[in-house]
Coordinates of C-alpha atoms in Angstrom, one line a residue:
X1 CA 14.1 -27.9 -35.9
X2 CA 16.3 -24.9 -36.8
X3 CA 13.3 -23.2 -38.4
X4 CA 11.1 -23.8 -35.3
X5 CA 13.8 -22.5 -32.9
X6 CA 14.3 -19.5 -35.2
X7 CA 10.6 -18.7 -35.1
X8 CA 10.4 -19.1 -31.3
X9 CA 13.4 -16.7 -31.0
X10 CA 11.5 -14.1 -33.0
X11 CA 8.4 -14.6 -30.9
X12 CA 10.1 -14.0 -27.5
X13 CA 11.1 -10.3 -28.1
X14 CA 7.7 -9.6 -29.7
X15 CA 6.0 -10.8 -26.5
X16 CA 8.4 -8.9 -24.3
X17 CA 7.8 -5.8 -26.4
X18 CA 4.1 -6.1 -26.1
X19 CA 4.3 -6.6 -22.4
X20 CA 6.5 -3.4 -22.1
X21 CA 4.1 -1.4 -24.2
X22 CA 1.1 -2.6 -22.1
X23 CA 3.0 -1.7 -18.9
X24 CA 3.9 1.7 -20.2
X25 CA 0.3 2.3 -21.3
X26 CA -0.9 1.3 -17.8
X27 CA 1.5 3.7 -16.2
X28 CA 0.5 6.5 -18.6
X29 CA -3.2 5.9 -18.0
X30 CA -2.5 5.9 -14.2
X31 CA -0.7 9.2 -14.4
X32 CA -3.4 10.8 -16.4
X33 CA -6.0 9.6 -13.9
X34 CA -3.9 10.9 -11.1
X35 CA -3.6 14.3 -12.7
X36 CA -7.4 14.6 -13.2
X37 CA -8.0 13.3 -9.6
X38 CA -5.6 16.0 -8.3
X39 CA -7.3 18.7 -10.3
X40 CA -10.7 17.7 -9.1
X41 CA -9.4 17.5 -5.6
X42 CA -8.0 21.1 -5.8
X43 CA -11.3 22.2 -7.4
X44 CA -13.2 20.7 -4.6
X45 CA -10.9 22.5 -2.1
X46 CA -11.5 25.8 -3.8
X47 CA -15.2 25.3 -3.7
X48 CA -15.0 24.4 0.0
X49 CA -12.9 27.5 0.7
X50 CA -15.4 29.7 -1.1
X51 CA -18.3 28.1 0.8
X52 CA -16.5 28.5 4.1
X53 CA -15.7 32.1 3.4
X54 CA -19.3 32.8 2.3
X55 CA -20.6 31.4 5.6
X56 CA -18.2 33.6 7.6
X57 CA -19.4 36.7 5.7
X58 CA -23.0 35.7 6.3
X59 CA -22.3 35.5 10.0
X60 CA -20.6 38.9 10.0
X61 CA -23.5 40.5 8.1
X62 CA -25.9 39.5 10.8
X63 CA -24.0 41.4 13.4
X64 CA -25.0 44.9 14.5
X65 CA -23.4 47.8 12.7
X66 CA -20.9 48.6 15.4
X67 CA -19.8 45.0 15.8
X68 CA -19.8 44.4 12.0
X69 CA -17.3 47.2 11.4
X70 CA -14.9 45.7 13.9
X71 CA -15.1 42.1 12.6
X72 CA -13.4 40.8 9.5
X73 CA -11.8 37.6 8.1
X74 CA -8.2 36.8 7.8
X75 CA -7.0 34.1 5.5
X76 CA -4.0 31.9 5.9
X77 CA -2.8 28.5 4.6
X78 CA -2.7 25.4 6.7
X79 CA 0.6 24.8 8.4
X80 CA 0.6 21.0 8.0
X81 CA 1.8 19.2 4.9
X82 CA -1.4 17.2 4.3
X83 CA -3.6 20.2 3.9
X84 CA -0.9 22.7 2.7
X85 CA -3.1 23.9 -0.2
X86 CA -6.2 24.5 2.0
X87 CA -7.1 28.0 3.0
X88 CA -8.0 28.6 6.6
X89 CA -10.6 31.4 7.2
X90 CA -10.5 32.9 10.7
X91 CA -12.9 35.6 12.0
X92 CA -11.0 38.3 13.9
X93 CA -11.6 41.5 15.8
X94 CA -9.6 44.1 14.0
X95 CA -8.9 46.0 17.2
X96 CA -7.2 42.9 18.6
X97 CA -4.9 41.9 15.7
X98 CA -1.7 40.5 17.2
X99 CA 1.8 41.1 15.8
X100 CA 1.9 37.8 14.1
X101 CA -1.3 38.3 12.2
X102 CA -0.3 41.8 11.1
X103 CA 3.1 40.6 10.0
X104 CA 1.7 37.7 8.0
X105 CA -0.7 40.1 6.3
X106 CA 2.0 42.5 5.3
X107 CA 4.4 39.8 4.1
X108 CA 1.7 38.2 2.0
X109 CA 0.2 41.2 0.2
X110 CA 3.2 43.7 0.2
X111 CA 6.2 41.5 -0.7
X112 CA 7.5 44.1 -3.3
X113 CA 6.6 47.6 -2.1
X114 CA 6.1 49.3 -5.5
X115 CA 4.3 46.5 -7.3
X116 CA 2.2 45.1 -4.5
X117 CA 1.2 48.6 -3.2
X118 CA -0.3 49.5 -6.6
X119 CA -2.2 46.2 -6.9
X120 CA -3.6 46.6 -3.4
X121 CA -4.6 50.3 -4.0
X122 CA -6.4 49.3 -7.2
X123 CA -8.4 46.7 -5.2
X124 CA -9.2 49.4 -2.7
X125 CA -10.3 51.8 -5.5
X126 CA -12.4 49.1 -7.2
X127 CA -14.3 48.5 -3.9
X128 CA -15.0 52.2 -3.6
X129 CA -16.1 52.6 -7.2
X130 CA -18.3 49.5 -7.2
X131 CA -20.8 51.1 -4.8
X132 CA -20.6 54.6 -6.3
X133 CA -18.8 56.4 -3.5
X134 CA -16.7 59.5 -4.3
X135 CA -13.6 60.0 -2.2
X136 CA -13.3 63.5 -0.7
X137 CA -10.7 65.7 -2.4
X138 CA -8.9 68.9 -1.6
X139 CA -7.9 71.6 -4.2
X140 CA -5.5 74.2 -3.0
X141 CA -5.4 77.6 -4.7
X142 CA -3.3 80.7 -4.0
X143 CA -3.8 84.0 -5.7
X144 CA -1.4 87.0 -5.6
X145 CA 0.4 85.6 -2.6
X146 CA 3.1 87.9 -1.3
X147 CA 5.2 87.1 1.8
X148 CA 7.5 89.8 3.3
X149 CA 9.7 90.0 6.4
X150 CA 11.3 92.9 8.2
X151 CA 15.0 92.1 8.7
X152 CA 17.9 93.8 10.5
X153 CA 20.9 94.7 8.5
X154 CA 24.6 94.6 9.3
X155 CA 25.9 93.5 12.7
X156 CA 22.5 94.1 14.2
X157 CA 21.3 90.9 12.5
X158 CA 23.9 88.7 14.3
X159 CA 22.6 86.4 17.0
X160 CA 24.7 87.9 19.9
X161 CA 23.6 88.4 23.5
X162 CA 23.4 92.2 23.3
X163 CA 21.3 91.9 20.1
X164 CA 19.0 89.5 21.8
X165 CA 18.5 91.9 24.7
X166 CA 17.9 94.8 22.2
X167 CA 15.4 92.7 20.3
X168 CA 13.4 92.0 23.5
X169 CA 13.4 95.7 24.4
X170 CA 12.4 96.7 20.9
X171 CA 9.6 94.2 20.8
X172 CA 8.2 95.7 24.1
X173 CA 8.5 99.2 22.7
X174 CA 7.0 98.1 19.4
X175 CA 3.7 97.5 21.2
X176 CA 3.7 101.2 21.9
X177 CA 4.5 102.0 18.3
X178 CA 8.1 103.0 18.9
X179 CA 10.7 101.6 16.5
X180 CA 14.4 102.3 17.2
X181 CA 16.4 100.2 14.8
X182 CA 16.1 100.4 11.1
X183 CA 14.9 97.3 9.3
X184 CA 14.9 96.4 5.7
X185 CA 11.9 94.8 4.0
X186 CA 12.7 91.4 2.4
X187 CA 10.2 89.9 -0.1
X188 CA 10.4 86.1 0.1
X189 CA 7.4 85.3 -2.2
X190 CA 6.3 87.9 -4.7
X191 CA 2.8 87.9 -6.3
X192 CA 2.6 84.1 -6.7
X193 CA -0.6 82.5 -8.1
X194 CA -1.3 78.8 -8.7
X195 CA -3.3 75.7 -8.1
X196 CA -2.5 72.3 -6.6
X197 CA -4.9 69.8 -8.0
X198 CA -6.0 66.5 -6.4
X199 CA -5.0 63.2 -8.0
X200 CA -1.9 64.9 -9.5
X201 CA 1.7 64.8 -8.2
X202 CA 3.1 68.4 -8.2
X203 CA 6.8 69.0 -8.0
X204 CA 8.2 72.3 -6.6
X205 CA 11.6 73.1 -8.1
X206 CA 13.9 76.0 -7.4
X207 CA 17.4 76.8 -6.3
X208 CA 18.2 77.3 -2.6
X209 CA 16.8 80.6 -1.1
X210 CA 14.2 80.8 -3.8
X211 CA 11.3 80.7 -1.3
X212 CA 10.2 77.0 -1.5
X213 CA 10.0 76.3 2.2
X214 CA 8.2 79.6 2.9
X215 CA 5.6 78.8 0.1
X216 CA 5.0 75.3 1.5
X217 CA 4.6 76.7 5.1
X218 CA 2.2 79.3 3.8
X219 CA 0.0 76.8 1.9
X220 CA 0.0 74.5 5.0
X221 CA -1.1 77.4 7.3
X222 CA 2.1 77.2 9.4
X223 CA 3.8 80.5 8.7
X224 CA 5.5 82.4 11.4
X225 CA 3.3 85.2 12.8
X226 CA 6.1 87.8 12.3
X227 CA 5.8 87.5 8.5
X228 CA 3.5 89.8 6.6
X229 CA 1.2 87.9 4.2
X230 CA -1.0 89.3 1.5
X231 CA -3.1 87.5 -1.0
X232 CA -5.5 84.6 -0.7
X233 CA -5.1 80.9 0.0
X234 CA -8.2 78.6 -0.3
X235 CA -8.9 75.0 0.2
X236 CA -11.9 74.0 -2.0
X237 CA -12.9 77.7 -2.0
X238 CA -12.6 78.2 1.8
X239 CA -10.0 80.6 3.3
X240 CA -7.6 79.4 6.0
X241 CA -9.5 81.4 8.7
X242 CA -12.7 79.5 8.0
X243 CA -11.4 76.1 9.2
X244 CA -8.5 74.5 11.0
X245 CA -5.8 73.8 8.3
X246 CA -3.8 71.6 10.7
X247 CA -6.5 69.0 10.6
X248 CA -6.7 69.1 6.8
X249 CA -3.1 69.4 5.7
X250 CA 0.3 68.4 6.9
X251 CA 3.8 69.9 6.4
X252 CA 6.8 67.6 6.3
X253 CA 9.9 69.5 7.3
X254 CA 13.3 69.0 5.9
X255 CA 14.7 69.0 9.4
X256 CA 14.6 65.6 11.2
X257 CA 13.5 66.2 14.8
X258 CA 12.7 63.0 16.8
X259 CA 12.9 61.6 20.3
X260 CA 16.1 59.7 20.2
X261 CA 15.1 57.1 22.8
X262 CA 12.1 55.8 20.9
X263 CA 12.2 53.1 18.2
X264 CA 11.1 53.7 14.6
X265 CA 7.9 51.7 15.1
X266 CA 7.1 53.5 18.4
X267 CA 7.3 56.9 16.7
X268 CA 5.0 55.9 13.9
X269 CA 2.5 54.3 16.3
X270 CA 2.5 57.4 18.5
X271 CA 2.0 59.6 15.5
X272 CA -0.9 57.5 14.2
X273 CA -2.6 57.7 17.6
X274 CA -2.2 61.4 17.8
X275 CA -3.5 62.1 14.4
X276 CA -6.5 59.8 14.7
X277 CA -8.4 58.2 11.8
X278 CA -10.1 61.3 10.3
X279 CA -12.8 60.3 7.8
X280 CA -11.8 56.7 7.5
X281 CA -14.5 55.4 9.9
X282 CA -17.3 57.5 8.2
X283 CA -16.1 56.2 4.8
X284 CA -16.1 52.6 6.1
X285 CA -19.6 53.0 7.6
X286 CA -21.1 54.2 4.4
X287 CA -19.2 51.6 2.4
X288 CA -20.5 48.7 4.5
X289 CA -24.1 50.0 4.4
X290 CA -24.1 50.2 0.5
X291 CA -22.4 46.8 0.2
X292 CA -25.0 45.2 2.5
X293 CA -27.9 46.8 0.5
X294 CA -26.4 45.6 -2.8
X295 CA -25.5 42.1 -1.4
X296 CA -21.8 42.5 -2.2
X297 CA -19.1 40.7 -0.3
X298 CA -15.7 42.6 -0.4
X299 CA -12.3 41.1 -0.9
X300 CA -11.0 39.8 2.4
X301 CA -7.6 41.6 2.4
X302 CA -9.1 45.0 1.5
X303 CA -11.9 44.7 4.1
X304 CA -9.4 43.7 6.8
X305 CA -7.0 46.6 5.9
X306 CA -9.8 49.2 5.8
X307 CA -11.4 48.1 9.1
X308 CA -8.0 47.8 10.9
X309 CA -6.9 51.3 9.8
X310 CA -10.3 52.9 10.7
X311 CA -10.1 51.9 14.4
X312 CA -9.2 54.8 16.7
X313 CA -7.1 54.4 19.9
X314 CA -5.4 51.2 18.9
X315 CA -1.9 50.9 20.5
X316 CA -0.3 49.4 17.3
X317 CA -2.2 49.7 14.1
X318 CA -1.9 47.9 10.7
X319 CA -1.3 51.3 9.1
X320 CA 2.0 51.5 10.9
X321 CA 3.2 48.2 9.5
X322 CA 2.0 49.2 6.0
X323 CA 3.9 52.5 6.2
X324 CA 7.1 50.8 7.4
X325 CA 7.0 48.4 4.4
X326 CA 6.4 51.0 1.7
X327 CA 9.1 53.3 3.1
X328 CA 11.6 50.4 3.5
X329 CA 11.8 50.9 7.3
X330 CA 10.7 47.4 8.4
X331 CA 14.3 46.3 8.6
X332 CA 15.0 48.9 11.4
X333 CA 11.6 49.2 13.0
X334 CA 12.9 48.0 16.4
X335 CA 16.0 50.2 16.4
X336 CA 16.0 53.5 18.3
X337 CA 16.2 56.6 16.2
X338 CA 19.2 58.0 18.2
X339 CA 20.6 61.4 18.5
X340 CA 24.0 63.1 19.2
X341 CA 24.5 61.0 22.3
X342 CA 22.9 57.7 21.2
X343 CA 23.7 55.6 18.2
X344 CA 20.6 54.8 16.1
X345 CA 19.5 54.7 12.5
X346 CA 21.2 56.3 9.6
X347 CA 20.4 59.8 8.3
X348 CA 18.5 58.5 5.3
X349 CA 16.3 56.4 7.5
X350 CA 15.7 59.4 9.8
X351 CA 14.5 61.3 6.7
X352 CA 12.1 58.4 5.9
X353 CA 10.8 58.4 9.5
X354 CA 10.0 62.1 9.2
X355 CA 8.0 61.3 6.1
X356 CA 6.3 58.3 7.7
X357 CA 5.1 60.4 10.7
X358 CA 2.7 62.2 8.4
X359 CA 1.8 59.4 6.1
X360 CA 0.4 57.2 8.9
X361 CA -2.3 59.9 9.6
X362 CA -5.5 60.4 7.7
X363 CA -4.4 63.7 6.1
X364 CA -4.6 63.6 2.3
X365 CA -3.1 67.1 1.6
X366 CA 0.7 66.9 2.1
X367 CA 3.3 69.6 1.6
X368 CA 6.7 67.9 1.6
X369 CA 10.0 69.8 1.9
X370 CA 13.1 68.1 0.6
X371 CA 12.2 64.6 1.6
X372 CA 14.9 63.0 -0.5
X373 CA 17.9 64.6 1.2
X374 CA 20.4 61.9 2.3
X375 CA 18.7 59.2 0.2
X376 CA 20.2 57.4 -2.8
X377 CA 18.3 57.7 -6.1
X378 CA 16.9 54.2 -6.0
X379 CA 15.3 54.7 -2.5
X380 CA 14.0 58.2 -3.4
X381 CA 12.4 56.7 -6.6
X382 CA 10.8 53.9 -4.6
X383 CA 9.3 56.4 -2.1
X384 CA 8.1 58.9 -4.7
X385 CA 6.6 56.0 -6.7
X386 CA 4.6 54.8 -3.7
X387 CA 3.4 58.3 -3.1
X388 CA 2.4 58.7 -6.7
X389 CA 0.3 55.5 -6.5
X390 CA -1.4 56.9 -3.3
X391 CA -2.1 60.2 -5.1
X392 CA -3.5 58.7 -8.3
X393 CA -5.7 56.0 -6.7
X394 CA -6.9 57.7 -3.5
X395 CA -7.2 61.2 -5.0
X396 CA -4.8 62.8 -2.5
X397 CA -3.1 66.2 -3.0
X398 CA 0.7 66.4 -2.7
X399 CA 3.1 69.3 -3.4
X400 CA 6.7 68.1 -3.0
X401 CA 9.9 70.1 -3.1
X402 CA 13.0 68.3 -4.4
X403 CA 16.4 70.0 -5.0
X404 CA 17.8 67.8 -7.8
X405 CA 15.7 64.8 -8.6
X406 CA 16.9 62.0 -10.8
X407 CA 15.3 61.8 -14.3
X408 CA 13.3 58.7 -13.5
X409 CA 12.0 60.4 -10.3
X410 CA 11.2 63.6 -12.2
X411 CA 9.1 61.6 -14.7
X412 CA 6.8 60.5 -11.9
X413 CA 5.3 63.9 -11.4
X414 CA 2.3 65.3 -13.3
X415 CA 2.7 69.1 -12.7
X416 CA 5.8 71.3 -12.2
X417 CA 6.0 74.6 -10.3
X418 CA 9.3 76.4 -11.0
X419 CA 10.3 79.1 -8.5
X420 CA 13.0 81.7 -8.8
X421 CA 13.7 84.5 -6.3
X422 CA 10.1 84.2 -4.9
X423 CA 8.4 84.3 -8.3
X424 CA 6.8 81.5 -10.2
X425 CA 8.5 81.1 -13.6
X426 CA 6.4 78.1 -14.8
X427 CA 3.4 76.1 -13.6
X428 CA 1.8 73.5 -15.6
X429 CA 2.1 69.9 -17.0
X430 CA 5.5 68.3 -16.9
X431 CA 5.2 67.4 -20.6
X432 CA 5.1 71.0 -21.8
X433 CA 7.9 72.6 -19.7
X434 CA 10.7 72.1 -22.2
X435 CA 8.5 73.4 -25.0
X436 CA 7.8 76.5 -22.9
X437 CA 11.5 77.2 -22.4
X438 CA 12.2 76.6 -26.1
X439 CA 9.9 79.5 -26.9
X440 CA 11.9 81.6 -24.4
X441 CA 15.1 80.7 -26.2
X442 CA 16.4 78.0 -23.9
X443 CA 17.2 74.6 -25.5
X444 CA 17.8 71.6 -23.4
X445 CA 21.0 69.8 -24.5
X446 CA 20.8 66.1 -25.4
X447 CA 21.7 63.6 -22.7
X448 CA 20.9 66.1 -20.0
X449 CA 18.2 65.6 -17.4
X450 CA 15.3 67.9 -17.5
X451 CA 15.5 68.7 -13.8
X452 CA 19.2 69.6 -14.1
X453 CA 18.5 71.8 -17.1
X454 CA 15.7 73.7 -15.2
X455 CA 18.0 74.3 -12.2
X456 CA 20.8 75.7 -14.5
X457 CA 18.3 78.0 -16.3
X458 CA 17.0 79.1 -12.9
X459 CA 20.5 79.9 -11.6
X460 CA 21.4 81.9 -14.7
X461 CA 22.0 85.5 -13.8
X462 CA 22.7 86.9 -17.3
X463 CA 19.2 86.3 -18.7
X464 CA 15.9 87.1 -17.1
X465 CA 13.3 84.4 -17.8
X466 CA 10.5 85.9 -15.8

């Protein structure tokens, strides 16, 4: 009996062990089946989403050209928990995008301004290159440019009431060729020659009073008529008197002049409506025609963005929300700008609003004067980085003046123009500027930023480097 009981005792744990193993195997097989069923379910959902999107595109392609350029698809995920992974495709009129749709679009595709902006611009460029369209570019050249001004000397140059009266009288007599007061000729820019290439970021460096602002104004065609200009400035070989430079280029001033009662978003919306859409609509028309002939369906987000930014006369455009995000102004978009009598945004934010006023427009040739004044190095780097991505991927032309950029910001530029007392000391690639100064006898010390070294060399009065 003892042997039989002992055998039964050994058999019970063996049976319980076999039952536990079979239970665990059943659970394991169930979990594997569940995983495969979930994967097949998500695969079916993706196929359904693609089919639904293709049907939407087919319906849009059947529309007339005018209606087709105004219709697009906006994607969003279902709000309920049951179909949270299912994509919802909605056909929209890009002229009637509401605030909620625009905000969802920006939050989804531009979460991190620097990284997501580059990804989106690459998708935009891929769409352009896929059908063989070349973006229009502008190359700015200036040859033997000299800018002079006639200035009063001594107390006659002071802005007093008697001097103002004398100036008015002398200007009237000057029409008759009579000059009473003696003036001295001041040369602001002297025999400068250079080229601003598209798809390359160009930095204009120089100490204060070196002629940077005057050079930028001259290249933008916005010089004061009282200045005497000699030399030649051309855009793609055309002189400034052969076209309207204000429609081709934009000058961004270092002075922040805004309407204090308006909010940041209102200012950018107003600027976008005033500047229009330029060649965006013509580009979109040709792009849609070639894609239809080739049977190509564009990416939804790129198509929506291009169509929404090509519509003229829209009260609030998607390009405004995009500009607010890349400049970091979306946190204060509903705050008034303010002035001396009204409290508004900070000085650094005002500087970014000044930059954003021109970026929202269609102009691809920008002359930017001290846009980093009042900004910390991190914010300045972010803005210059986004501008660099726009230049490289959309073939824009930018000449930017900065007083003392940080090393990481300096490395974002492709070409450097170094100005000293109205004369160009160096113009060329950023990589060769230190080598150039080494041949002139100037060695950059270790652990010193290149921009700081160039400014110190420029300010040197003991050695002439020109």
